[in-house]
Short mmCIF file of C-alpha atoms and ligand atoms in Angstrom, two decimals:
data_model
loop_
_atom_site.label_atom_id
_atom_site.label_comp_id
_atom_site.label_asym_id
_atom_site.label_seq_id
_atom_site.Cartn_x
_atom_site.Cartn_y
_atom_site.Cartn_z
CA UNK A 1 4.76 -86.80 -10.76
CA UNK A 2 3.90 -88.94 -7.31
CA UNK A 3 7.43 -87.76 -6.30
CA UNK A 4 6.48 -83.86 -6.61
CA UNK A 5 3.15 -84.70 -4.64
CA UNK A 6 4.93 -86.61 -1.97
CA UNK A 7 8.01 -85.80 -1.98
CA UNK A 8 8.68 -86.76 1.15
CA UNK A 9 10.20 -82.81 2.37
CA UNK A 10 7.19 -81.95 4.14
CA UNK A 11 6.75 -82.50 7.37
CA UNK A 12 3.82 -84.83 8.48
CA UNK A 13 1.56 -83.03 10.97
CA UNK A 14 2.45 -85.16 13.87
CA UNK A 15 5.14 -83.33 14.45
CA UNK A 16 3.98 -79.95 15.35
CA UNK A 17 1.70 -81.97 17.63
CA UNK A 18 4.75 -83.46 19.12
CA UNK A 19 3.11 -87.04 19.22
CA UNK A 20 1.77 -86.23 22.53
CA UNK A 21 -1.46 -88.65 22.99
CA UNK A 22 -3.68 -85.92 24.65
CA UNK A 23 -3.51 -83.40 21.42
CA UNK A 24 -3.51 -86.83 19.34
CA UNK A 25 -6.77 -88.07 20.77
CA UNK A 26 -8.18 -84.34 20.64
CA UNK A 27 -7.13 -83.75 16.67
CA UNK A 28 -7.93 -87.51 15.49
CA UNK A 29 -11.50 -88.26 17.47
CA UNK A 30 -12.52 -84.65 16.41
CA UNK A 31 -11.51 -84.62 12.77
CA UNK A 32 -12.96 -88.33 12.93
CA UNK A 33 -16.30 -87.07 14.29
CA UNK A 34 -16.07 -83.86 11.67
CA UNK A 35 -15.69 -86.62 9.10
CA UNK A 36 -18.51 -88.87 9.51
CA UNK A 37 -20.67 -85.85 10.40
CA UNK A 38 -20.25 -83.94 6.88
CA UNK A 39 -20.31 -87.33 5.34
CA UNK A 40 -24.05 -87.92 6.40
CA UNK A 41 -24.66 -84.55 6.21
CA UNK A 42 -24.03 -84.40 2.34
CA UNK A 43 -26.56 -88.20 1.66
CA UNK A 44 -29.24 -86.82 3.66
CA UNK A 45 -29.30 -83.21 1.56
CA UNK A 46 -29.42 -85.56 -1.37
CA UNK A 47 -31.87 -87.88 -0.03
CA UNK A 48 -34.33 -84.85 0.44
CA UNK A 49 -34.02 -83.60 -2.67
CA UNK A 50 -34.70 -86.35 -4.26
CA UNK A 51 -37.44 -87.37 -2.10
CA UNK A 52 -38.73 -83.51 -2.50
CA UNK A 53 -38.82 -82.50 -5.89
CA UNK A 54 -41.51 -80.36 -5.20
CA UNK A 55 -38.90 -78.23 -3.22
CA UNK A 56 -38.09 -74.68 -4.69
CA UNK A 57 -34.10 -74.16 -4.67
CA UNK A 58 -32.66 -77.59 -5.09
CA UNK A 59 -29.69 -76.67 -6.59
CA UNK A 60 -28.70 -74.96 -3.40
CA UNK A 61 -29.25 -77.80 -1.28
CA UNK A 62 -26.71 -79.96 -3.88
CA UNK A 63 -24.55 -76.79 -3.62
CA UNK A 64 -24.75 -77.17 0.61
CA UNK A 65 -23.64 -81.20 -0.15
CA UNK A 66 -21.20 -80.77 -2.27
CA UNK A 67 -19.75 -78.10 0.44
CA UNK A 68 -19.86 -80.00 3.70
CA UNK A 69 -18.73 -83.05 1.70
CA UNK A 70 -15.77 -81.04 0.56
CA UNK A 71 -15.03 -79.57 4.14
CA UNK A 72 -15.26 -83.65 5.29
CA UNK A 73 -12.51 -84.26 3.03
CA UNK A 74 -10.27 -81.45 4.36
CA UNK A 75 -10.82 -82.84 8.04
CA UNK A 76 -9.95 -86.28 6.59
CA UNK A 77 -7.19 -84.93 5.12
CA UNK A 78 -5.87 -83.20 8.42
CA UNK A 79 -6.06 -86.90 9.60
CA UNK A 80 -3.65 -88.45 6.79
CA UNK A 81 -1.31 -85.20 7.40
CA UNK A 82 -0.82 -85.96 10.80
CA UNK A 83 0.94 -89.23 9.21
CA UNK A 84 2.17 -88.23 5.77
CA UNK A 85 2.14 -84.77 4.36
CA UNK A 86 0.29 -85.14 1.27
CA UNK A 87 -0.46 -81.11 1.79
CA UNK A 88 -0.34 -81.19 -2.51
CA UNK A 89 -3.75 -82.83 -1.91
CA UNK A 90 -4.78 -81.13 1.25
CA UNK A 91 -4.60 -77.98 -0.53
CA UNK A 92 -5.94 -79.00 -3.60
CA UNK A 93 -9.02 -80.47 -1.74
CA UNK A 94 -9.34 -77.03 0.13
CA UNK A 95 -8.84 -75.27 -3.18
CA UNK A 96 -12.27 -76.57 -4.31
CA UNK A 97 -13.59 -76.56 -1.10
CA UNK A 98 -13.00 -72.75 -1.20
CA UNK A 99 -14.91 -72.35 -4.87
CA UNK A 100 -17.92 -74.40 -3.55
CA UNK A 101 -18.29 -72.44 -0.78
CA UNK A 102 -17.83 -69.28 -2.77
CA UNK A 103 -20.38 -70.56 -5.59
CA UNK A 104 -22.75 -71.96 -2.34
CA UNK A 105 -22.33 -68.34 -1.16
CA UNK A 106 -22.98 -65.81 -4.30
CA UNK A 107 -26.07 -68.63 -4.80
CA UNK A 108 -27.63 -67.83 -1.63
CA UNK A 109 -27.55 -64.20 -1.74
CA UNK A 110 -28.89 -64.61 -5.31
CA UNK A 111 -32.00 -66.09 -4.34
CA UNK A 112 -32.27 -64.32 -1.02
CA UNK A 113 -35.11 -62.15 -2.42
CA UNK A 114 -37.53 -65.72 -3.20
CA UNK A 115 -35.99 -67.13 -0.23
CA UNK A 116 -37.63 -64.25 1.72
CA UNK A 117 -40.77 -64.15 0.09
CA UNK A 118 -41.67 -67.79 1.16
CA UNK A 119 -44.64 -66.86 3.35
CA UNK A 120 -43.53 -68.20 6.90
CA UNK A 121 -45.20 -70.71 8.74
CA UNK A 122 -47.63 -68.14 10.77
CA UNK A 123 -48.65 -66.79 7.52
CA UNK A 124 -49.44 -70.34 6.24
CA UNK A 125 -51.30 -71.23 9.16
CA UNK A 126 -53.09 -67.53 9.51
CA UNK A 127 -53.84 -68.36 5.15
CA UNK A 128 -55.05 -71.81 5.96
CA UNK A 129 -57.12 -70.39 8.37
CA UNK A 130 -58.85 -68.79 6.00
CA UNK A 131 -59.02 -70.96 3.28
CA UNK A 132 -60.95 -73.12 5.93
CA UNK A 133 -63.23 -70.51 7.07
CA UNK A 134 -64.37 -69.18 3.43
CA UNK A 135 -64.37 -73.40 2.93
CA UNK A 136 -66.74 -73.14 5.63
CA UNK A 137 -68.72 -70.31 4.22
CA UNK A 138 -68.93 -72.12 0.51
CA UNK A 139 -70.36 -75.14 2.24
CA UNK A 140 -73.11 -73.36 4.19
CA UNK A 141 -73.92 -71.63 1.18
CA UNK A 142 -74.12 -74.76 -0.96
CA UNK A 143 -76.27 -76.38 2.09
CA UNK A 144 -79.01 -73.21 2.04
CA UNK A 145 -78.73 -73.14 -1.92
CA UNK A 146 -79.24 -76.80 -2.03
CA UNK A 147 -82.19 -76.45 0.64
CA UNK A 148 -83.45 -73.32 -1.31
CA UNK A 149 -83.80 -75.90 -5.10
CA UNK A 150 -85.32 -78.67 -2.63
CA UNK A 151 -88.35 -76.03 -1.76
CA UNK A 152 -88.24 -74.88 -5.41
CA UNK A 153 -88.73 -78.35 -6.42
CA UNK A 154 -91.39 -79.32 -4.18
CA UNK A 155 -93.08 -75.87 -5.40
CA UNK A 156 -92.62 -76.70 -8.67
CA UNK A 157 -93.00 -80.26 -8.37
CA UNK A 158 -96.66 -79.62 -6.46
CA UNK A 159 -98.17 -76.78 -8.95
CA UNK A 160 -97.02 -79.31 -11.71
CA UNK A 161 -99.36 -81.97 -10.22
CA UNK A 162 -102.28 -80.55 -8.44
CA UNK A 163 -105.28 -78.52 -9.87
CA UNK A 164 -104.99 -74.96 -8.94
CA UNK A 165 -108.91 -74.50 -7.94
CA UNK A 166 -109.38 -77.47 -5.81
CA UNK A 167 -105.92 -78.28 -5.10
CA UNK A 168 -106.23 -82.59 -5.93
CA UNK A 169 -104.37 -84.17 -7.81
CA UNK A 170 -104.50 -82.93 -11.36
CA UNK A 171 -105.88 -85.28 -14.69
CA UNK A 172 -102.23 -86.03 -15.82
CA UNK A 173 -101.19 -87.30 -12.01
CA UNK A 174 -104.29 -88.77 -11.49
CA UNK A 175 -104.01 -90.84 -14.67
CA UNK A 176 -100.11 -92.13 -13.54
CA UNK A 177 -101.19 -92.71 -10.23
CA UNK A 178 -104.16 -94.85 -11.41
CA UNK A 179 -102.15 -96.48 -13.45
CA UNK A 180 -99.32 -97.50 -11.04
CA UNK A 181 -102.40 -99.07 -9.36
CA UNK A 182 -103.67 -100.80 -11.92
CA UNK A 183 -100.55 -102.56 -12.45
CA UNK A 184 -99.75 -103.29 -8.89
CA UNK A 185 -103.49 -104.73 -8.39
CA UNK A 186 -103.03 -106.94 -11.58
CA UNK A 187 -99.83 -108.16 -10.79
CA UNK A 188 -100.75 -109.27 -6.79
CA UNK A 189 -104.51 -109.85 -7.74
CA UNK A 190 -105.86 -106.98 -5.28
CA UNK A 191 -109.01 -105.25 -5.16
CA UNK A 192 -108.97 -101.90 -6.98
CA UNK A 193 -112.13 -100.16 -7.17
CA UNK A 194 -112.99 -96.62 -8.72
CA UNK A 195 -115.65 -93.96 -8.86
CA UNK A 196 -116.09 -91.66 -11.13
CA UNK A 197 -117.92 -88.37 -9.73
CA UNK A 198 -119.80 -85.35 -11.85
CA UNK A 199 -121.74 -82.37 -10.30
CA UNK A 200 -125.55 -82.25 -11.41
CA UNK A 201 -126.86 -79.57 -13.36
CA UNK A 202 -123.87 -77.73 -12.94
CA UNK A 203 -124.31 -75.30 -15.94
CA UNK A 204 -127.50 -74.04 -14.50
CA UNK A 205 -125.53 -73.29 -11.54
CA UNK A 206 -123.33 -71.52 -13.35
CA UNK A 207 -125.96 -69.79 -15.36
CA UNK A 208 -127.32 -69.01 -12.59
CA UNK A 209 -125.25 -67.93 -9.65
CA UNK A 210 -122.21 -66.87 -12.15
CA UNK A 211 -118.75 -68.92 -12.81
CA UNK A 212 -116.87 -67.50 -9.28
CA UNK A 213 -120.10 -69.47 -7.54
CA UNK A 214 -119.74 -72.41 -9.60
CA UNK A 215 -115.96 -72.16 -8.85
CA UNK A 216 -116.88 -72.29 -5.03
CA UNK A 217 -119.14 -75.81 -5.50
CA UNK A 218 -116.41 -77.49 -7.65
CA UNK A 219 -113.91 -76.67 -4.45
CA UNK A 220 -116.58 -77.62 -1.97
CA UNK A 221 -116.91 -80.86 -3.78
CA UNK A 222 -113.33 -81.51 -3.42
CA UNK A 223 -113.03 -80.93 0.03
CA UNK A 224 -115.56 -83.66 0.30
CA UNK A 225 -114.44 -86.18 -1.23
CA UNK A 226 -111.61 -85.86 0.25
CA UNK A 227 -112.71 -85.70 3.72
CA UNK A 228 -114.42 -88.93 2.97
CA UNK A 229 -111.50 -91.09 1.53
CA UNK A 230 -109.46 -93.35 3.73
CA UNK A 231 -105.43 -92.52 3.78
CA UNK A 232 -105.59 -95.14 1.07
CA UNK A 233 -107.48 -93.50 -1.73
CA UNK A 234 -107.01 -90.34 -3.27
CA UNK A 235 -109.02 -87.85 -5.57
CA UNK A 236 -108.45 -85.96 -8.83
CA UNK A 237 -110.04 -83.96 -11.64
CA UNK A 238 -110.57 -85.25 -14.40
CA UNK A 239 -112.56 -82.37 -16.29
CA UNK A 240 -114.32 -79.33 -15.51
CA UNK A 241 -116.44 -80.73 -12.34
CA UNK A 242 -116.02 -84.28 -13.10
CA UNK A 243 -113.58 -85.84 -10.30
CA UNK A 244 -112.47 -89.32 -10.05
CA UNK A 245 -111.98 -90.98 -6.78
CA UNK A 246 -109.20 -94.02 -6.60
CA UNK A 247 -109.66 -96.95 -4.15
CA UNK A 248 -106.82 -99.55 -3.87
CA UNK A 249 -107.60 -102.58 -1.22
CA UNK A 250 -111.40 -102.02 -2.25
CA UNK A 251 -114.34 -104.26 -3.36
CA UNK A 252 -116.94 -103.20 -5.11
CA UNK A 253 -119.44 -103.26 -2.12
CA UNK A 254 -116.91 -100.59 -0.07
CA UNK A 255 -116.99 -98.30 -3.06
CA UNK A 256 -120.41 -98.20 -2.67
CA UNK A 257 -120.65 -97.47 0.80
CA UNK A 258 -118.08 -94.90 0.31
CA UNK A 259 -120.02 -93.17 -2.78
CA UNK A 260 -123.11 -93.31 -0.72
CA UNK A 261 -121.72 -91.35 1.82
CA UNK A 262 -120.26 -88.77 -0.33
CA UNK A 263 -124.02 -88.14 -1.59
CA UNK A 264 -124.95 -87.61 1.62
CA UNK A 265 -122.10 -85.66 2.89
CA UNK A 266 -122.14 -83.45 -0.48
CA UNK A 267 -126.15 -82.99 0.86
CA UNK A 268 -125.63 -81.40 3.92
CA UNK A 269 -123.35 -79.26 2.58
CA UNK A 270 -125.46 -75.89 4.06
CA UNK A 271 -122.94 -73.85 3.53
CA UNK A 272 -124.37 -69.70 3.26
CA UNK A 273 -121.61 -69.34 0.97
CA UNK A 274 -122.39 -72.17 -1.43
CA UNK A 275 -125.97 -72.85 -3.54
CA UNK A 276 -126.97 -77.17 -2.52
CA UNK A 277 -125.86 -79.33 -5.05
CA UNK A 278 -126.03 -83.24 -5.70
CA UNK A 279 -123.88 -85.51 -7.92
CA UNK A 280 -124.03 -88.25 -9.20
CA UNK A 281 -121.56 -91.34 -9.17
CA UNK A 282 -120.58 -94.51 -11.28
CA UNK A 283 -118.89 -96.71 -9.04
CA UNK A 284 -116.84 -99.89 -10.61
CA UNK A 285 -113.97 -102.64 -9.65
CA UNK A 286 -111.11 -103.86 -11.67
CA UNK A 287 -112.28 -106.99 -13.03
CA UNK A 288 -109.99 -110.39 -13.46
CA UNK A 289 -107.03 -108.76 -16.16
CA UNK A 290 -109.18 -105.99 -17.07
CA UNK A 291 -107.69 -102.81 -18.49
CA UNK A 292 -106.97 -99.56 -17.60
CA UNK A 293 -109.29 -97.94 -20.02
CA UNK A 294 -112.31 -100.32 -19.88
CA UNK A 295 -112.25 -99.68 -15.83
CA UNK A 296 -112.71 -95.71 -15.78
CA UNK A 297 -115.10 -96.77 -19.17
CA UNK A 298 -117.23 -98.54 -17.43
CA UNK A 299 -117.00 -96.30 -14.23
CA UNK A 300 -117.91 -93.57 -16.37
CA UNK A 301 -120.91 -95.63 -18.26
CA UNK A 302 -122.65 -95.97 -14.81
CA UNK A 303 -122.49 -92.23 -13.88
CA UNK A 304 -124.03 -91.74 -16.69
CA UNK A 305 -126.58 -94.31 -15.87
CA UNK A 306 -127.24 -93.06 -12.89
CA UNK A 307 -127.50 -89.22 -14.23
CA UNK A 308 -130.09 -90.84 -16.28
CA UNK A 309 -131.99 -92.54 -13.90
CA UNK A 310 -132.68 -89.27 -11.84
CA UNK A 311 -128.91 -87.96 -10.71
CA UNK A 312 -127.96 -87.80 -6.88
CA UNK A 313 -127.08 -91.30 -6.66
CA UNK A 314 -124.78 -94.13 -7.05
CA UNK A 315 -124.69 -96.49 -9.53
CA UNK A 316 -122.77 -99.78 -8.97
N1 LIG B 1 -117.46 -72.51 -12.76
C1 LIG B 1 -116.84 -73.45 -13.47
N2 LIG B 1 -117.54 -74.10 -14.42
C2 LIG B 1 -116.95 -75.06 -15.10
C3 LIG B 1 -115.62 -75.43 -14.88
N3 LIG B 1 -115.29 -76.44 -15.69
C4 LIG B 1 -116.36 -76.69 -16.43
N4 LIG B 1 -117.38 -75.87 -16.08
C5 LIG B 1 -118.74 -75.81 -16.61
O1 LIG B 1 -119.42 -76.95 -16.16
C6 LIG B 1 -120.55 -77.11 -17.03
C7 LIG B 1 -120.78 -78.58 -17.25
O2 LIG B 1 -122.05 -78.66 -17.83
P1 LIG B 1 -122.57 -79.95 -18.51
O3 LIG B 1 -121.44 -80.80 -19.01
O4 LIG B 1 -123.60 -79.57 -19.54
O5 LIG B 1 -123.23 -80.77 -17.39
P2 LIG B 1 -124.25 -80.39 -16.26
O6 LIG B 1 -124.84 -79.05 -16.42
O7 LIG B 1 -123.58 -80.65 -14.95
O8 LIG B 1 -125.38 -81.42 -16.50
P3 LIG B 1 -125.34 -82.93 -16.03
O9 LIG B 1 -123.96 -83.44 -16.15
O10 LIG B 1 -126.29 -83.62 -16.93
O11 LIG B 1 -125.79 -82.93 -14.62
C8 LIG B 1 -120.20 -76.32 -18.31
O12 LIG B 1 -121.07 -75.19 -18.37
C9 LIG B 1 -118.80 -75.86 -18.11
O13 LIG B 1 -118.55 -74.59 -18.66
C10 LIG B 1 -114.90 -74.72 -13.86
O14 LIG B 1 -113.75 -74.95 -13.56
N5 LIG B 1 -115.57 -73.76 -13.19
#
């Protein structure tokens, strides 16, 4: 079988070349070149495939390997032939050179039409372009959307905890706030003082100046007290024009002075708008581990003392 391959009646390549060294040098160091060049060729097709699986059209890459391997062989085999003619093999090897090239051939012009339809790289960029403009757009969207449920919050947040005729803090707030300072004033031992506030005769002003008048004192009396607390304290309602005015830091002999000056301030309220009014206030201080409920109790008790005792004044 080795004797039909090689059987010695061709004529090694050499020849034609007539073993001159110029055409030697030119044939071997450029089939040698061709050789390791479609060698390398072939691993690195196969090293990006397999490093690329992502990569539409593999096979066609394998199918461009197993090619340019094939054509390596035929140069390699030009080599040998210059030596021995082993053309049984030299034409075998470009036997199935020819078929992958064919098959590498009717592949490619089968997938021509996907090939094509790859967007190119200027429609990439021109797409990612876009993508990062309307990325833009979503995100100052998001930013003025986000901005526009802050607001709505706050709103929401603020008519959920303020009185909507005098604008204080409402009876539910005012409760959690005083009790946040209860519990702060226990646990450091601080002064916490209170005074509870309520309107004199305030049905008769309602009787008789009508409710929208009675409305106006109530607000009036708001804006007082608050004009007269510190940044410190703050005010709330705690029924219809009963308000209660919360004092952290405070003894009981500033609550006093403070409640004093509300009656006066509340006094020279001359207002053409607004009929004169008094009040009358029970001022108390958070005793050594006293509750929550026994301090607005008591504060309350000594309005009530002092409404008895003649109204438009402080009881301490
Ligand atoms: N206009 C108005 N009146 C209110 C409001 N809330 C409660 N009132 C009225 O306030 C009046 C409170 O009257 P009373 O509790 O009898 O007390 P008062 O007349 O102030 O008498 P003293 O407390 O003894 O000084 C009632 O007539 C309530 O209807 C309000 O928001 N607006």
């Amino acid at each position: 079988m080795l004797d039909i391959v090689f059987d010695g009646s061709f004529m090694p390549h050499g020849h034609c070349l007539l073993w001159r060294a110029d055409l030697l040098f030119l044939t071997l160091v450029g089939d040698g070149l061709t050789v390791i060049a479609y060698s390398l060729i072939p691993i690195a097709l196969i090293y990006i495939v397999k490093k690329r699986i992502d990569l539409k059209f593999n096979r066609v890459f394998l199918l461009f390997a197993g090619f340019i391997a094939f054509c390596g062989l035929s140069h390699a085999m030009g080599l040998v032939n210059i030596w021995h003619g082993y053309y049984f093999i030299a034409g075998l090897i470009k036997f199935t050179t020819g078929i992958i090239s064919i098959l590498t051939a009717i592949f490619l012009w089968k997938i021509m039409p996907q090939i094509l339809a790859i967007p190119s790289q200027l429609e990439l960029q021109k797409q990612n372009k876009e993508l990062l403009l309307a990325k833009e757009q979503l995100k100052e969207s998001n930013q003025s959307l986000e901005e526009k449920v802050k607001q709505r919050t706050a709103t929401l947040e603020k008519l959920a905890s303020t009185d909507p005729l005098t604008q204080v803090c409402n009876r539910r707030v005012l409760l959690e706030k005083l009790n946040d300072e209860h519990d702060r004033a226990i646990r450091y031992h601080r002064n916490l003082s209170i005074l509870m506030l309520d309107i004199d005769d305030f049905k008769s002003i309602n009787d008789s100046y009508g409710h929208d008048e009675g409305d106006k004192v109530i607000v009036a009396f708001a804006q007082t007290l608050q004009k007269n607390c510190r940044a410190l304290d703050y005010v709330g309602r705690y029924g219809g024009e009963e308000f209660i005015v919360v004092m952290p830091e405070t003894n009981i002999d500033e609550a006093s002075q403070l409640a004093n000056r509300i009656i006066e301030s509340v006094s020279e309220i001359s207002d053409n708008n607004i009929v004169s009014f008094s009040c009358s206030i029970g001022a108390a201080s958070l005793k050594k581990d006293g509750s929550l409920s026994e301090l607005i109790k008591h504060a309350d008790e000594l309005m009530y003392q002092a409404k008895a005792e003649g109204k438009n004044r402080v009881v301490s």
